[in-house]
Amino acid sequence: MIATQAKLVYQLNKYYNERCQTRKAAIAKTIREVCKVVSDVLKEVEVQEPRFISSLSEIEARYEGMEVIAPNEFEVVLYLNQMGVFNFVDDGSLPGCAVLKLSDGRKRSMSLWVEFITASGYLSARKIRSRFQTLVAQAVDKCSYRDVVKMVADTSEVKLRIRERYVVQITPAFKCTGIWPRSAAQWPMPHIPWPGPNRVAEVKAEGFNLLSKECYSLTGKQSSAESDAWVLQFSEAENRLLMAGCRKKCLSILKTLRDRHLELPGQPLNNYHMKTLLLYECEKHPRETDWDESCLGDRLNGILLQLISCLQCRRCPHYFLPNLDLFQGKPHSALEAAAKQTWRLAREILTNAKSLDKL
């Protein structure tokens, strides 16, 4: 049994060094190419409208502020300056979302975003996004890369298509530190010893982001609250939780397997599903020794089996917001096809570690 485990860990490390590192290098190259274009567009936006300042920065040859959704799909989060005092309201009526309401109507004129505040005092995510979309469209026409970049039409999101190969979504956002959403109050579960009080305090201090984007949990519910609502996002908190042991290596292997074998019609699975299931696996195996290099095979198998179970139940709860289902709106047939394909993949890795050479 131990020999089989050791063989699997050896093959996984080989897979990581060959496949995952190649994927990382290719994505890093794409990011450099894409960021030059996006930075140029955002520079033009800033000239027209100083409230939208690019938060995309290069630090030691790495770009901060860009999330990889898939090898050819990216998201840039553009942090806005939050002048004016707003109350943060997440009462659970809009799963995965919250609204920002002026705390004192008389101070409306003190807000930097005064023209985007609705009659009822909400700072409208959609109004800000609509204004931003207009600015980006104008910037695309003026920027020095105008021959290779164009706006993606038929969406209220701000998306650029670059060289006909890559899609980059640019999302206006507010950073919220020092508060924690009520809808995530159940975290951490009292009976689970991971991640420990010190790490919990760090994560909660890190806070979360409020994004101006379409909220898939509200698709079809066209209400005024929905158009004003902001989407909750916890990427920094999640990254902080995955720092120790072989967690990041495990995520890298999962992303590579997804890109190579689970990129299916209907887009049932993305890298965020993999990250979410990895966080649940951390709760199931709370001891740091469970995340030693020698346990990499066990952890990977556990996550793939959990993924199959979620796909068959057609439900994948968000890690911090369990009322939010990450499979909402996905076609059932696509989830079924993904379950079958994940099962084939898991069975192959479990029964024959050498199969990783071909995967």
XYZ file of C-alpha atoms in Angstrom:
359
model
C 0.000 0.000 0.000
C 2.788 2.414 1.012
C 4.740 1.505 -2.119
C 1.658 2.293 -4.254
C 1.255 5.635 -2.464
C 4.917 6.502 -2.947
C 4.638 5.621 -6.651
C 1.613 7.933 -7.025
C 3.389 10.811 -5.210
C 6.440 10.308 -7.462
C 4.241 10.440 -10.590
C 2.326 13.489 -9.304
C 5.572 15.363 -8.643
C 6.751 14.465 -12.120
C 3.407 15.671 -13.512
C 3.752 18.899 -11.531
C 7.308 19.541 -12.769
C 6.487 18.782 -16.393
C 2.836 19.640 -17.090
C 1.978 22.166 -14.357
C 5.163 24.200 -14.661
C 4.764 24.306 -18.467
C 1.183 25.547 -17.992
C 2.355 28.183 -15.484
C 5.102 29.428 -17.812
C 2.690 29.660 -20.771
C 0.126 31.564 -18.671
C 2.811 33.933 -17.302
C 3.847 34.731 -20.888
C 0.193 35.355 -21.878
C -0.322 37.579 -18.811
C 2.639 39.775 -19.795
C 1.218 40.132 -23.303
C -2.345 40.798 -22.119
C -1.352 43.206 -19.318
C 0.499 45.504 -21.723
C -2.736 45.947 -23.690
C -5.024 46.268 -20.644
C -2.667 48.768 -18.929
C -2.669 50.892 -22.073
C -6.485 50.887 -22.233
C -6.786 51.727 -18.521
C -4.278 54.581 -18.866
C -6.612 56.119 -21.449
C -9.598 55.591 -19.127
C -7.752 57.361 -16.296
C -7.055 60.377 -18.514
C -10.798 60.717 -19.207
C -11.990 59.883 -15.703
C -9.522 60.078 -12.750
C -11.897 58.178 -10.444
C -11.068 54.950 -12.296
C -7.381 54.426 -11.443
C -5.737 51.200 -12.645
C -4.701 48.876 -9.811
C -2.804 46.565 -12.172
C 0.848 46.579 -11.107
C 3.984 44.632 -11.952
C 5.862 43.389 -8.894
C 9.054 41.377 -9.488
C 7.943 40.319 -12.987
C 4.527 39.240 -11.637
C 1.311 41.151 -12.229
C -0.811 41.897 -9.179
C -4.512 42.444 -9.726
C -5.084 39.815 -12.419
C -6.916 36.520 -11.813
C -6.544 33.583 -14.205
C -9.987 32.114 -14.973
C -8.683 29.767 -17.706
C -5.500 29.794 -19.869
C -7.130 32.234 -22.308
C -9.525 33.991 -19.931
C -8.592 36.541 -17.257
C -10.125 39.038 -14.862
C -8.623 42.338 -13.746
C -10.105 43.809 -10.572
C -10.007 47.607 -10.646
C -10.186 48.999 -7.095
C -12.188 52.197 -6.679
C -11.669 54.904 -4.084
C -14.566 54.721 -1.609
C -15.276 58.326 -0.661
C -18.449 58.806 1.354
C -19.838 56.685 4.175
C -21.898 53.670 3.120
C -23.469 50.940 5.206
C -22.712 47.439 4.027
C -25.961 45.413 3.895
C -26.008 41.660 3.269
C -29.233 40.308 4.714
C -29.182 37.074 2.679
C -31.952 38.155 0.302
C -29.430 38.228 -2.576
C -27.175 35.131 -2.189
C -23.533 36.008 -2.822
C -24.299 39.744 -3.034
C -24.578 42.818 -0.851
C -25.656 46.439 -1.269
C -24.012 49.689 -0.226
C -26.461 52.197 1.259
C -25.684 55.795 2.136
C -25.573 55.996 5.913
C -26.815 59.576 5.907
C -28.804 60.898 2.939
C -27.739 64.472 3.695
C -24.115 63.534 3.001
C -24.865 62.408 -0.543
C -22.871 65.285 -2.029
C -19.790 64.191 -0.061
C -19.591 60.945 -2.009
C -17.102 60.663 -4.830
C -19.740 58.616 -6.694
C -22.688 60.939 -6.150
C -24.258 60.460 -9.611
C -24.368 56.650 -9.171
C -26.418 56.777 -5.968
C -30.060 55.813 -6.539
C -33.060 57.720 -5.182
C -33.308 55.208 -2.345
C -29.671 55.809 -1.368
C -27.966 52.732 -2.840
C -24.654 52.965 -4.660
C -25.572 51.184 -7.893
C -23.039 48.612 -9.121
C -24.683 48.525 -12.545
C -24.641 52.314 -13.013
C -20.920 52.445 -12.202
C -20.247 49.530 -14.555
C -22.263 51.148 -17.349
C -20.259 54.381 -17.057
C -17.016 52.402 -16.953
C -18.042 50.417 -20.043
C -18.545 53.648 -22.017
C -15.110 54.915 -20.935
C -13.391 51.637 -21.863
C -15.079 51.585 -25.289
C -13.726 55.103 -25.965
C -10.272 54.156 -24.639
C -10.105 51.078 -26.902
C -10.556 53.338 -29.941
C -7.768 55.685 -28.794
C -5.156 53.331 -27.323
C -1.998 52.281 -29.160
C -3.190 48.631 -29.338
C -6.498 49.464 -31.061
C -5.702 47.069 -33.946
C -5.569 44.021 -31.667
C -8.219 44.779 -29.019
C -11.997 45.121 -29.149
C -14.905 45.217 -26.721
C -17.029 42.072 -26.350
C -20.593 43.092 -27.282
C -23.955 41.867 -25.884
C -22.974 41.925 -22.237
C -23.233 44.463 -19.406
C -19.773 43.290 -18.231
C -16.654 45.110 -19.395
C -14.818 42.518 -21.500
C -11.985 42.909 -23.987
C -11.061 40.436 -26.708
C -7.317 40.624 -27.412
C -5.729 39.287 -30.613
C -8.889 37.170 -31.100
C -7.354 34.718 -28.616
C -7.833 36.051 -25.107
C -10.742 37.520 -23.162
C -10.117 39.858 -20.237
C -12.916 41.038 -17.979
C -12.251 44.314 -16.143
C -14.327 44.572 -12.989
C -14.713 47.739 -10.873
C -14.536 46.851 -7.175
C -14.314 48.128 -3.621
C -11.904 46.584 -1.119
C -13.500 45.988 2.293
C -11.125 45.454 5.192
C -11.814 45.318 8.896
C -15.368 43.974 8.470
C -16.664 40.487 7.751
C -19.952 39.737 5.917
C -22.902 38.504 7.951
C -23.638 35.944 5.214
C -20.213 34.373 5.942
C -20.693 34.470 9.740
C -20.896 30.673 10.029
C -17.189 30.471 9.090
C -15.182 28.978 10.646
C -17.309 26.052 11.789
C -16.918 25.807 15.596
C -16.298 22.020 15.600
C -13.559 22.085 12.923
C -10.009 22.754 14.192
C -8.755 24.171 10.852
C -7.539 26.854 10.155
C -6.925 27.796 13.806
C -7.707 31.100 15.584
C -4.613 33.053 14.442
C -5.129 32.268 10.769
C -8.869 33.018 11.083
C -8.037 36.458 12.532
C -5.608 37.105 9.627
C -8.179 36.042 7.023
C -10.948 38.170 8.518
C -8.610 41.173 8.706
C -7.763 40.614 5.014
C -11.470 41.157 4.312
C -13.129 40.741 0.931
C -13.969 42.568 -2.283
C -17.257 43.874 -3.641
C -17.356 43.467 -7.421
C -19.572 45.180 -9.966
C -20.496 42.226 -12.170
C -23.448 40.061 -13.171
C -24.415 37.872 -10.217
C -25.288 34.425 -11.510
C -27.420 33.638 -8.447
C -29.785 36.415 -9.531
C -30.078 35.660 -13.230
C -33.634 36.284 -14.294
C -34.581 38.170 -11.111
C -34.580 41.649 -12.576
C -35.213 43.803 -9.550
C -33.840 47.222 -8.707
C -31.971 45.759 -5.729
C -30.320 43.275 -8.090
C -29.021 46.002 -10.380
C -27.637 47.894 -7.370
C -26.067 44.783 -5.790
C -22.346 44.052 -5.547
C -20.898 40.525 -5.750
C -18.869 39.296 -2.748
C -15.414 37.908 -3.550
C -12.819 36.451 -1.151
C -9.773 35.740 -3.325
C -7.120 37.143 -0.920
C -8.667 35.328 2.035
C -8.733 32.046 0.056
C -5.124 32.417 -1.077
C -4.019 33.035 2.497
C -5.719 29.811 3.630
C -3.912 27.765 0.976
C -0.407 28.907 1.830
C 1.103 26.008 3.799
C 1.984 22.385 2.976
C 1.282 20.901 -0.456
C -1.998 22.827 -0.872
C -0.812 25.105 -3.687
C 0.861 22.222 -5.509
C -2.384 20.250 -5.228
C -4.352 23.201 -6.680
C -1.881 23.549 -9.541
C -2.324 19.850 -10.443
C -6.141 20.180 -10.258
C -6.114 23.241 -12.537
C -3.873 21.478 -15.064
C -6.106 18.374 -15.092
C -9.143 20.625 -15.552
C -7.594 22.565 -18.439
C -6.500 19.388 -20.217
C -9.459 17.051 -19.589
C -12.450 18.907 -18.111
C -12.851 21.828 -20.524
C -16.274 20.605 -21.663
C -19.265 21.986 -23.627
C -21.471 24.148 -21.391
C -18.413 25.081 -19.273
C -19.526 23.104 -16.185
C -16.184 23.419 -14.356
C -13.749 26.248 -13.824
C -10.654 26.676 -11.664
C -12.696 28.289 -8.892
C -14.610 25.024 -8.352
C -11.240 23.294 -7.858
C -10.101 25.924 -5.366
C -13.400 25.639 -3.436
C -13.182 21.846 -3.121
C -9.563 22.126 -2.001
C -10.701 24.415 0.857
C -13.311 21.833 1.921
C -10.606 19.129 1.814
C -8.520 21.281 4.215
C -11.413 21.145 6.709
C -11.729 17.375 6.318
C -7.984 16.984 6.970
C -7.228 19.732 9.496
C -3.760 18.583 10.656
C -0.722 20.040 8.907
C 0.776 16.527 8.659
C -2.159 15.659 6.344
C -0.710 18.183 3.876
C 2.789 16.804 3.846
C 4.204 16.051 0.350
C 3.774 12.315 1.028
C -0.042 12.795 1.298
C -0.420 14.565 -2.058
C -1.984 11.500 -3.758
C -4.554 10.985 -0.991
C -5.582 14.644 -0.997
C -5.944 14.727 -4.782
C -8.064 11.560 -4.811
C -10.251 12.937 -2.020
C -10.924 16.148 -3.976
C -11.680 14.336 -7.255
C -14.163 12.013 -5.481
C -15.786 15.020 -3.767
C -16.014 16.738 -7.164
C -17.819 13.703 -8.645
C -20.262 13.741 -5.716
C -20.973 17.500 -6.195
C -21.478 17.059 -9.949
C -23.895 14.151 -9.390
C -25.859 16.154 -6.761
C -25.637 19.217 -9.079
C -24.597 21.399 -6.171
C -21.281 22.942 -5.157
C -21.626 25.362 -2.202
C -19.306 28.393 -2.073
C -16.750 27.900 0.725
C -17.530 31.108 2.670
C -21.145 31.539 1.489
C -22.763 28.076 1.660
C -26.142 29.438 0.482
C -24.522 30.236 -2.860
C -24.407 27.293 -5.282
C -21.483 27.546 -7.717
C -23.262 25.188 -10.161
C -26.345 27.402 -10.403
C -27.356 27.971 -14.018
C -25.075 25.217 -15.367
C -26.836 22.814 -17.798
C -27.583 19.460 -16.131
C -26.296 17.565 -19.141
C -22.939 19.405 -18.853
C -22.659 18.550 -15.126
C -23.439 14.904 -15.920
C -20.804 14.764 -18.666
C -18.270 16.346 -16.271
C -19.098 13.754 -13.561
C -18.445 10.890 -16.006
C -15.217 12.428 -17.272
C -13.965 13.170 -13.706
C -14.755 9.588 -12.715
C -12.718 8.263 -15.685
C -9.855 10.541 -14.693
C -9.946 9.596 -10.983
C -10.160 5.867 -11.779
C -7.176 6.088 -14.117
C -5.021 7.943 -11.566
C -6.090 5.585 -8.735
C -5.534 2.324 -10.595
C -2.448 3.236 -12.578
C -0.206 6.075 -11.396
C 1.839 5.829 -14.616
C -1.226 6.991 -16.568
C -0.267 10.534 -15.435
C 2.477 10.406 -18.089
C -0.275 10.539 -20.700
C -2.797 12.822 -18.967
